[in-house]
Coordinates of C-alpha atoms and ligand atoms in Angstrom, one line a residue:
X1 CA 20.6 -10.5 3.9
X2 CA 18.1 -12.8 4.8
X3 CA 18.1 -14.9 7.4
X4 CA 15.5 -17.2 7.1
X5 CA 11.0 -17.3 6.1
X6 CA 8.8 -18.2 8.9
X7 CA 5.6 -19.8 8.3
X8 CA 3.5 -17.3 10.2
X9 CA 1.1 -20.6 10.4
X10 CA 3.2 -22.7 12.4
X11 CA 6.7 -21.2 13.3
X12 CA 8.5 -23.8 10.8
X13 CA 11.8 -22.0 9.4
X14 CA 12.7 -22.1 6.0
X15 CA 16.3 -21.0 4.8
X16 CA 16.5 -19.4 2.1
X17 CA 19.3 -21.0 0.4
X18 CA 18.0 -24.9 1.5
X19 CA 17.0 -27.1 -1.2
X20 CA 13.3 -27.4 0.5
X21 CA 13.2 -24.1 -0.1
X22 CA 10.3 -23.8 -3.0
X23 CA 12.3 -21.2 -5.6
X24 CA 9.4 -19.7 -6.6
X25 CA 7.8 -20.4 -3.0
X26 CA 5.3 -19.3 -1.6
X27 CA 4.2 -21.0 1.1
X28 CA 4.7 -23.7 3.9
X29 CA 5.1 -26.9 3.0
X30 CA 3.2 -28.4 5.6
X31 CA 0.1 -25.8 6.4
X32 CA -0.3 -25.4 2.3
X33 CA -1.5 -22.3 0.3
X34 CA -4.1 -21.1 2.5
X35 CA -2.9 -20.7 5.6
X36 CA 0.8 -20.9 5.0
X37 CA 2.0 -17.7 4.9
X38 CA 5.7 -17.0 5.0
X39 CA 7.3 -13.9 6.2
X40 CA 11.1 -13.0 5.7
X41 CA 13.4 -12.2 8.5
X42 CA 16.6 -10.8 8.1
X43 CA 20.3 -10.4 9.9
X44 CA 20.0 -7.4 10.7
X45 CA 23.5 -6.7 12.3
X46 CA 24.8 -7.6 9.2
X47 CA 22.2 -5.1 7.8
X48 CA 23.3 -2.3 10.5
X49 CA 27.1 -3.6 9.4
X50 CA 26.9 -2.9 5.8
X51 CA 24.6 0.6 6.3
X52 CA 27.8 1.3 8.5
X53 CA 30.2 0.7 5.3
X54 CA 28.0 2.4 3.1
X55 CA 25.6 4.6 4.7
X56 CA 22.1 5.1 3.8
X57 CA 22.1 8.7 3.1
X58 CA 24.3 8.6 0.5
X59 CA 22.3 6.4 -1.6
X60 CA 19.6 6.3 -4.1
X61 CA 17.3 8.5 -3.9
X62 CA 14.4 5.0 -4.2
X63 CA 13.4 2.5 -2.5
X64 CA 16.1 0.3 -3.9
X65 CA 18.4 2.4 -1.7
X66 CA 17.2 -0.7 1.0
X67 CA 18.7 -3.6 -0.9
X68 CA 20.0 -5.4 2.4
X69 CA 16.4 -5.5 3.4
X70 CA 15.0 -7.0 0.3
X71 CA 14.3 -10.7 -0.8
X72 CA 16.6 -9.8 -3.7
X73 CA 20.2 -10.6 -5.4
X74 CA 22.0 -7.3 -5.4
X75 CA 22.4 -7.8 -9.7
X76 CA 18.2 -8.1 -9.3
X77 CA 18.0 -4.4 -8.2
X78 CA 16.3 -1.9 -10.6
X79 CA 17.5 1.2 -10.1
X80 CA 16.4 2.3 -13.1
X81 CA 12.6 1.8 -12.1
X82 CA 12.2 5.2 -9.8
X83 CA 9.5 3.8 -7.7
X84 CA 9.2 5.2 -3.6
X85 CA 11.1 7.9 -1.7
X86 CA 7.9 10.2 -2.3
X87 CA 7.3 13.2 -1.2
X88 CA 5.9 13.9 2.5
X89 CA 3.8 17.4 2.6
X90 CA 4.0 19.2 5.6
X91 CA 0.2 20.2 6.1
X92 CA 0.6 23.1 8.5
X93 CA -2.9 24.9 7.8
X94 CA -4.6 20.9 7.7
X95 CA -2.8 20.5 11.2
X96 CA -4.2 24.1 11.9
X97 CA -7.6 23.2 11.3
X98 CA -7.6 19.4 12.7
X99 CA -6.4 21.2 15.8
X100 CA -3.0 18.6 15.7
X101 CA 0.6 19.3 16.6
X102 CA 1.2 18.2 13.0
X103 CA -0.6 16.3 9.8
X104 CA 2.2 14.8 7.0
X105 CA 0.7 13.6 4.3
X106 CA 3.0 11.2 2.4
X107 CA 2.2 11.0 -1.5
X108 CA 2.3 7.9 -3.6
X109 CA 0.5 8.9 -6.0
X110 CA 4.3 10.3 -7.2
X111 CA 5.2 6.6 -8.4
X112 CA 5.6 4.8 -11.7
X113 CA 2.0 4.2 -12.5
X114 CA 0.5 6.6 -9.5
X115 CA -0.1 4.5 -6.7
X116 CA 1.9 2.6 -3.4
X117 CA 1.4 -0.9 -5.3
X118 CA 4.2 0.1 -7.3
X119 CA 6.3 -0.9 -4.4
X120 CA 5.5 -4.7 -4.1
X121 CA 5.3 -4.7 -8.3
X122 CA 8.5 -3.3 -8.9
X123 CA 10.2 -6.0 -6.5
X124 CA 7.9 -9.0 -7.7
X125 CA 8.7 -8.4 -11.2
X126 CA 12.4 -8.4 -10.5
X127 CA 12.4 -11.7 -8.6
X128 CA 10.1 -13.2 -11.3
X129 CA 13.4 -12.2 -13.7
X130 CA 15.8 -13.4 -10.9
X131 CA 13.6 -17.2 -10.6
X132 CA 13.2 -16.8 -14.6
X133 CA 9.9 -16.6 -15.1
X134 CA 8.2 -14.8 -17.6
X135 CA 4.8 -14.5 -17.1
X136 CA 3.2 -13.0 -14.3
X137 CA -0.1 -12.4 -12.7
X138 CA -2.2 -11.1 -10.5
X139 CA -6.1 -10.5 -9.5
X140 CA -6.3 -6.9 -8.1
X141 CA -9.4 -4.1 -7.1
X142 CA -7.0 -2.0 -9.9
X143 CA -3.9 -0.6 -8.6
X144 CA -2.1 -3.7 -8.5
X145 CA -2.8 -4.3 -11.3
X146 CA -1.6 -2.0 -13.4
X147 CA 1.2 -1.3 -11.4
X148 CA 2.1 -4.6 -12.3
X149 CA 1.7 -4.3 -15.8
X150 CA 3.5 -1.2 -15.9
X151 CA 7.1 -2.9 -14.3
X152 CA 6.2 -5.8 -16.5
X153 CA 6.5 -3.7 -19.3
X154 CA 9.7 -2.1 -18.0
X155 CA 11.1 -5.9 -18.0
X156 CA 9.4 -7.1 -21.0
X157 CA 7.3 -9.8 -19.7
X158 CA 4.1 -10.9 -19.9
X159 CA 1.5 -9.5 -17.7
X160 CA -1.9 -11.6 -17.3
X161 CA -4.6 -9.3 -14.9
X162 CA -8.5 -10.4 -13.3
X163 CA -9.8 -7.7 -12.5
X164 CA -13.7 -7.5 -11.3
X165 CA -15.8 -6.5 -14.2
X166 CA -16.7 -3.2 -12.4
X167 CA -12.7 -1.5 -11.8
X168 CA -13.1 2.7 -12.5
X169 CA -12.3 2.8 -16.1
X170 CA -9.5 4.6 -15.8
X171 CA -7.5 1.7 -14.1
X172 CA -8.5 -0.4 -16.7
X173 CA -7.4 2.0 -19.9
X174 CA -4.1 1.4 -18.0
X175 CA -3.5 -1.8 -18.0
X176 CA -4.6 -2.2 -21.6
X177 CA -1.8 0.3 -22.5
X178 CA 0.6 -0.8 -20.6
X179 CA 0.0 -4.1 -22.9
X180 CA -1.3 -6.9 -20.3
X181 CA -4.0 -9.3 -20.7
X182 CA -6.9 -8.5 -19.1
X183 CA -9.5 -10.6 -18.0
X184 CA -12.1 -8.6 -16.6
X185 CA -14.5 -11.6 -14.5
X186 CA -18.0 -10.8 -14.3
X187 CA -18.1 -11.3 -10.5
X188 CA -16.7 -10.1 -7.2
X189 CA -12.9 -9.0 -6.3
X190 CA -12.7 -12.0 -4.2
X191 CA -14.0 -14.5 -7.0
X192 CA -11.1 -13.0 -9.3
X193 CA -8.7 -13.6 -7.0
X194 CA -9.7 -17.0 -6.4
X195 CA -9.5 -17.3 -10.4
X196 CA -6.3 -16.0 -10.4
X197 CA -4.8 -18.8 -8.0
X198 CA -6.2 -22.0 -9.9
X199 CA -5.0 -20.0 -13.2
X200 CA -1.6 -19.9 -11.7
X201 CA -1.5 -23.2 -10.6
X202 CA -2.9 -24.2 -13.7
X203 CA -0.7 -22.5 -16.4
X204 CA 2.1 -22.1 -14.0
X205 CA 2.5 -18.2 -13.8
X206 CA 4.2 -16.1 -11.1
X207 CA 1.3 -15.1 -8.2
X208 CA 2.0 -11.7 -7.7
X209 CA -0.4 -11.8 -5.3
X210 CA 0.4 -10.2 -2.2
X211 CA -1.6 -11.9 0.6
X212 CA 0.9 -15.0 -0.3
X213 CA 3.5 -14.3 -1.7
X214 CA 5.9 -12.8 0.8
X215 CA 8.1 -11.1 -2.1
X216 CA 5.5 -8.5 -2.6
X217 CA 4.6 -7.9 1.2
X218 CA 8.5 -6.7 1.2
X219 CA 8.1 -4.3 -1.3
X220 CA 5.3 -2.8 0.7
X221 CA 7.3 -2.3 3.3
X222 CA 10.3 0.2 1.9
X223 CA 6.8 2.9 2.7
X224 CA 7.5 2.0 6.3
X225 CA 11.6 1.8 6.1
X226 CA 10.8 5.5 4.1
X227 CA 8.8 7.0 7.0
X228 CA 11.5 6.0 9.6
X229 CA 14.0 7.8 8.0
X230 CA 12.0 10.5 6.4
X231 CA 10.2 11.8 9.6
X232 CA 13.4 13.1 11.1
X233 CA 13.0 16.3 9.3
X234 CA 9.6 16.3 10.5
X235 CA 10.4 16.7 14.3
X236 CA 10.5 13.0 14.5
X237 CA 8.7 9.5 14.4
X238 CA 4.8 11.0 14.7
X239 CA 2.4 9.4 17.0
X240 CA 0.0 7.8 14.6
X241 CA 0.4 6.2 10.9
X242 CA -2.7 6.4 9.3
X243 CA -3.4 3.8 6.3
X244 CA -6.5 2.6 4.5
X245 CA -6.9 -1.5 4.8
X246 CA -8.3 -3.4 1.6
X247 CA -6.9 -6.8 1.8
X248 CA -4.3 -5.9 4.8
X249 CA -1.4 -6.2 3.1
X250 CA -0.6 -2.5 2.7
X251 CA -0.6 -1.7 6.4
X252 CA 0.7 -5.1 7.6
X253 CA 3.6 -4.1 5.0
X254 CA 4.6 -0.7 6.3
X255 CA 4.2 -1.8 10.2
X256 CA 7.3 -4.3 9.4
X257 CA 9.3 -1.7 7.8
X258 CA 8.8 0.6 10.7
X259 CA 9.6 -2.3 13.6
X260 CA 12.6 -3.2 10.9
X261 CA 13.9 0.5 11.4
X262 CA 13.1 0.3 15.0
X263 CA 15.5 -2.6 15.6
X264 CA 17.5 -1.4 13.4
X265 CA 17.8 1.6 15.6
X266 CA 16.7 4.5 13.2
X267 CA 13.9 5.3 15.0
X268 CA 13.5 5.4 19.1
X269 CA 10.1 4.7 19.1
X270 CA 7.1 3.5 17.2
X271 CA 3.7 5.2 15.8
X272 CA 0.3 3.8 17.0
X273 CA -1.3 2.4 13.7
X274 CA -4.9 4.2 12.7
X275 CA -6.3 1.6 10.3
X276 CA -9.4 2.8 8.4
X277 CA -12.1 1.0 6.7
X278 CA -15.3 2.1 4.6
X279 CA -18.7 1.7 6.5
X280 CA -19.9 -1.5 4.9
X281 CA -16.8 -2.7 4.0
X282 CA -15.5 -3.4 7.3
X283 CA -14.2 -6.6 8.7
X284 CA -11.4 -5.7 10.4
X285 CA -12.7 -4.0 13.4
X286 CA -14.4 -7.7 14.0
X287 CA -11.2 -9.9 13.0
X288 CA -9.4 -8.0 15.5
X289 CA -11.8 -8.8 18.6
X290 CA -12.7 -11.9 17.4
X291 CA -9.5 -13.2 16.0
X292 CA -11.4 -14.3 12.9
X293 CA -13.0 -13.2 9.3
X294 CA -17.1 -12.4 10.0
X295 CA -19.7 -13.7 7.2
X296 CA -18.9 -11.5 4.1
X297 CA -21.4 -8.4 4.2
X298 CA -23.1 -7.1 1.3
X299 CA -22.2 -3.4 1.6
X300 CA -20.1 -1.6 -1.3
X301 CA -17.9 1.4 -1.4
X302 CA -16.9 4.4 -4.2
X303 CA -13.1 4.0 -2.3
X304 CA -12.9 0.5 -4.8
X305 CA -9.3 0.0 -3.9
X306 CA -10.7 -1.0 -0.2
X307 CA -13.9 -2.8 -1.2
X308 CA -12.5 -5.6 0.2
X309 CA -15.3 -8.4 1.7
X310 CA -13.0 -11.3 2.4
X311 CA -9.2 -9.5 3.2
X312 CA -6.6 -11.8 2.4
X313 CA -3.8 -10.8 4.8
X314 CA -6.8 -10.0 7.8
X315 CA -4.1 -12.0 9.8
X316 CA -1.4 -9.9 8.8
X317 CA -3.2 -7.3 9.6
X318 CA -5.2 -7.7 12.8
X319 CA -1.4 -8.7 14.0
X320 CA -0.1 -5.2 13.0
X321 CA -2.3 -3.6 15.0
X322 CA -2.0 -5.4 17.9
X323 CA 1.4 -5.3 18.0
X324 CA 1.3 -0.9 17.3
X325 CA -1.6 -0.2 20.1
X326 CA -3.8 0.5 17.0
X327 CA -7.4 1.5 16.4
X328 CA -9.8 1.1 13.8
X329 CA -12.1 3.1 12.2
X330 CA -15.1 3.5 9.1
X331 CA -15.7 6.0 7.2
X332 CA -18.8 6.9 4.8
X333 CA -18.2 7.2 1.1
X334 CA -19.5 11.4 2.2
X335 CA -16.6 11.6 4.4
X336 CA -14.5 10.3 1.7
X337 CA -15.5 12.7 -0.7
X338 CA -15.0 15.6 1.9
X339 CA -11.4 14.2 2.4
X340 CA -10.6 14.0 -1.5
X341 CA -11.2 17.9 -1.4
X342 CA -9.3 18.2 2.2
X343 CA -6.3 16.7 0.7
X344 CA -6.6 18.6 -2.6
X345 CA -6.6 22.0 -0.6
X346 CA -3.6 21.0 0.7
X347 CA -1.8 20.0 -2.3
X348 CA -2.8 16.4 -2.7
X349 CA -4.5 14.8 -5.5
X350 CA -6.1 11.6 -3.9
X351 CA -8.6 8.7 -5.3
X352 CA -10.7 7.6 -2.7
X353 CA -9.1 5.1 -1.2
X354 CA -6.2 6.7 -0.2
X355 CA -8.6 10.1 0.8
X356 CA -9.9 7.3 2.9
X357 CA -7.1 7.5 5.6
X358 CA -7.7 11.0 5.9
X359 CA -10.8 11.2 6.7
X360 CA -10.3 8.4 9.2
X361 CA -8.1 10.7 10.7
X362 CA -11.0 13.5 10.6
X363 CA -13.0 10.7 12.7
X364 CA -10.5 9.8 14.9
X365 CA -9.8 13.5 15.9
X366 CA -13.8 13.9 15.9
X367 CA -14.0 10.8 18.4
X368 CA -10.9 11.7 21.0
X369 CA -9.1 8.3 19.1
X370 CA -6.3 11.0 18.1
X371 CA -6.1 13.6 21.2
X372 CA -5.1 17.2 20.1
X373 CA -1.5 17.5 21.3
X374 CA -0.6 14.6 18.4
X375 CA 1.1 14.3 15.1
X376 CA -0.2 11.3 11.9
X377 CA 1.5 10.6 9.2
X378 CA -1.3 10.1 6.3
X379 CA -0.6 7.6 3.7
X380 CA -2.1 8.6 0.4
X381 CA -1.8 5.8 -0.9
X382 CA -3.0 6.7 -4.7
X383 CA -3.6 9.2 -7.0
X384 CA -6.9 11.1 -7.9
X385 CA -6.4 10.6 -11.7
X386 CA -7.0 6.7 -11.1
X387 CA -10.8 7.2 -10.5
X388 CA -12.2 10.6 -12.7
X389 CA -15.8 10.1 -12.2
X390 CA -15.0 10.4 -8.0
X391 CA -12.8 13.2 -8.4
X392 CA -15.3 14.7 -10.6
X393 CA -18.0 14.2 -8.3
X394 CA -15.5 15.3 -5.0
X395 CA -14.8 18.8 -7.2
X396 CA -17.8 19.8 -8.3
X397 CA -18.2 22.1 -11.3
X398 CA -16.7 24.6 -12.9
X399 CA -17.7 28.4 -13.4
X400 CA -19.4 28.5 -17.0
X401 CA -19.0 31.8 -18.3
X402 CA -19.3 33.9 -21.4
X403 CA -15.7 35.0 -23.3
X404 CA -15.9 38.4 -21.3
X405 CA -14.5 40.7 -18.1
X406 CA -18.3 41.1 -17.6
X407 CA -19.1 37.6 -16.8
X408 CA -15.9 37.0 -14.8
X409 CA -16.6 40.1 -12.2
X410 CA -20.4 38.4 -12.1
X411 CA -19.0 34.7 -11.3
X412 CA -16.4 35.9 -9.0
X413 CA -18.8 38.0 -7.2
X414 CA -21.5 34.8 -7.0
X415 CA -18.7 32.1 -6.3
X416 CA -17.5 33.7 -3.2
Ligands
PLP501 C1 -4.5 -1.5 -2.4 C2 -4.8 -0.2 -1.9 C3 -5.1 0.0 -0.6 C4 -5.2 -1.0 0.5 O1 -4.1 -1.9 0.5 P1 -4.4 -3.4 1.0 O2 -3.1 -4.1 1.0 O3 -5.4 -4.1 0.1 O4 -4.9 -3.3 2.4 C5 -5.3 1.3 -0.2 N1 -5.3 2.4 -1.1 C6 -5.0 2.2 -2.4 C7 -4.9 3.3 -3.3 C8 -4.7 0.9 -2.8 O5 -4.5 0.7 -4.1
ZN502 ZN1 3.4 -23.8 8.4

């Protein structure tokens, strides 16, 4: 039920339905590709009217279960790709030992191909099928990526991936199964993606690319519609969302779905947004006091879904955190590790990216940002099987031992 696309440039309205509409838009007309981002607003009393005709708890059990709030025909919806309504954990010992009223951590690790970019995938693949395309593409740290070429799989078309040379092998061995071409660019994540754009524009391919196509950002907000609804058995909307920020889109993504569910009336109130950033990797905490990108640093991080120089949606972003009071903070890649066993401990298997958020939170609590009466919700954002060698590293090593009772009584007596 949309209403019209906003260039978040200029203001200039698009309708969906007009002819000047591009149909496999992207961006404004007049500001171009760069800076001519468009965002999708919707009617949402029509939206309230149809959840009132057919309400949402009686749907599927997905994130297709918000088709009035998605850039998509109803016949586009894939109900048969199970991709969001994960799992929140109740981490009542984690909350214990943060000192917090209450820590949730919410697991996407439990989609499709194990991480949250399954949610912008899943609904950029079925509107490439809706415009008719058939080849799609996409420059991504990993995650993307493959989640990309997993739902391109499911609809049978062709997947082309630039990935920087250095993605955790893991990520890569999935994208080669799931059958895309992958061109793996000796260079950085931002040099792919600027490879990725002429070779769309070139050959003509679908951008899946988040930071402009607005399709995507939509599918990254269901987390957000998700939380609204989900927190209610949780003793309501908690006071801070925590989320990990590569190129911005993620958290820019779930703020709209959670202002969505706001007007909407779902929720009475909104979270603060705890953004979190690797040390090194940071340029967020200056886009958002200086309302622009600083000179790219030369830092790196082992949380690779986040090592992020130049952040394509930093607008997106910086905005989202205006608008939800939020706060910024970096973590080390030691903190991260700690936080990939602080999840696990609590039931959560996490790559470092997404164990990022928690340890931001483990900061923020550290630094007064988070004061001890409060709740966060914890996005963990993807799975600990996507990067082996940091899980490895985060778990340590086993107990070797010798086939017999003998040497179990001696390890269990030296191990604890
Ligand atoms: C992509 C990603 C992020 C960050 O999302 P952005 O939209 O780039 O800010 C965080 N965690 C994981 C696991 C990711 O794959
Ligand atoms: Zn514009």
């Amino acid at each position: 039920m949309i209403e019209k696309l906003v260039c978040v440039n200029c203001g200039a309205e698009y309708s969906p339905h007009s002819a000047d509409a591009p149909v496999v838009w992207m961006t404004c007309t007049t500001c171009g590709p760069a800076e001519g981002i468009l965002d999708f607003h919707y009617d949402l009393d029509a939206v309230s009217e149809s959840w009132l005709d057919s309400p949402l708890a009686k749907r599927e059990r997905s994130h297709w279960r918000y088709a009035e709030l998605l850039p998509l025909k109803e016949s586009s919806l894939r109900n048969d790709w199970q991709v969001g309504w994960t799992p929140i954990i109740d981490a009542e010992r984690l909350a214990m030992e943060l000192g917090l009223e209450r820590v949730l951590l919410k697991d996407e690790g439990r989609n499709p191909s194990a991480s949250f970019k399954d949610r912008a995938s899943s609904v950029g693949v079925a509107h490439a099928l809706e415009v008719g395309a058939n080849t799609i593409a996409c420059a991504s740290t990993g995650n993307a990526a493959t989640s990309l070429a997993c739902h391109s799989a499911l609809a049978g078309i062709e997947a082309n991936i630039f990935v920087p040379h250095t993605a955790p092998e893991p990520k890569l061995a999935q994208l080669l199964v799931f059958g895309a071409r992958v061109f793996a660019v000796e260079g950085s994540y931002d040099q792919a993606y600027q490879l990725c754009s002429e070779a769309c524009n070139h050959f003509g391919w679908y951008n899946r690319n988040c930071a402009i196509n607005p399709v995507l950002v939509e599918g990254k907000k269901t987390a957000g519609l998700e939380v609204a609804e989900q927190v209610a058995a949780y003793g309501g909307v908690p006071d801070w969302v925590a989320v990990s920020i590569g190129d911005g889109c993620t958290i820019a993504g779930i703020w709209k779905g959670l202002a969505e569910m706001h007007a909407l009336g779902v929720i009475d109130r909104l979270p603060r947004l705890l953004g979190v950033q690797a040390e090194g990797v940071a340029p967020i905490p200056y886009a958002l006091s200086h309302g622009k990108l600083p000179e790219p640093g030369s830092g790196s991080t082992m949380a690779d879904s986040i090592d992020v120089q130049v952040p394509r949606n930093w607008r997106k972003a910086v905005n989202a955190l205006s608008a939800a009071n939020g706060r910024v903070v970096c973590v080390s890649d030691e903190q991260i590790l700690a936080a990939i066993r602080l999840s696990g401990r609590h039931g959560v298997f996490a790559e470092p990216a997404a164990a990022a958020a928690l340890a931001g939170v483990v900061v923020a609590v550290d630094s007064r940002i988070i004061e001890p009466h409060e709740s966060v919700l914890v996005m963990i954002t993807g799975s600990g099987l996507k990067d082996i060698r940091s899980s490895i590293r985060a778990g340590g090593k086993p107990l070797s031992i010798k086939p017999d009772l003998a040497s179990v009584e001696m390890a269990v007596e030296n191990s604890s």
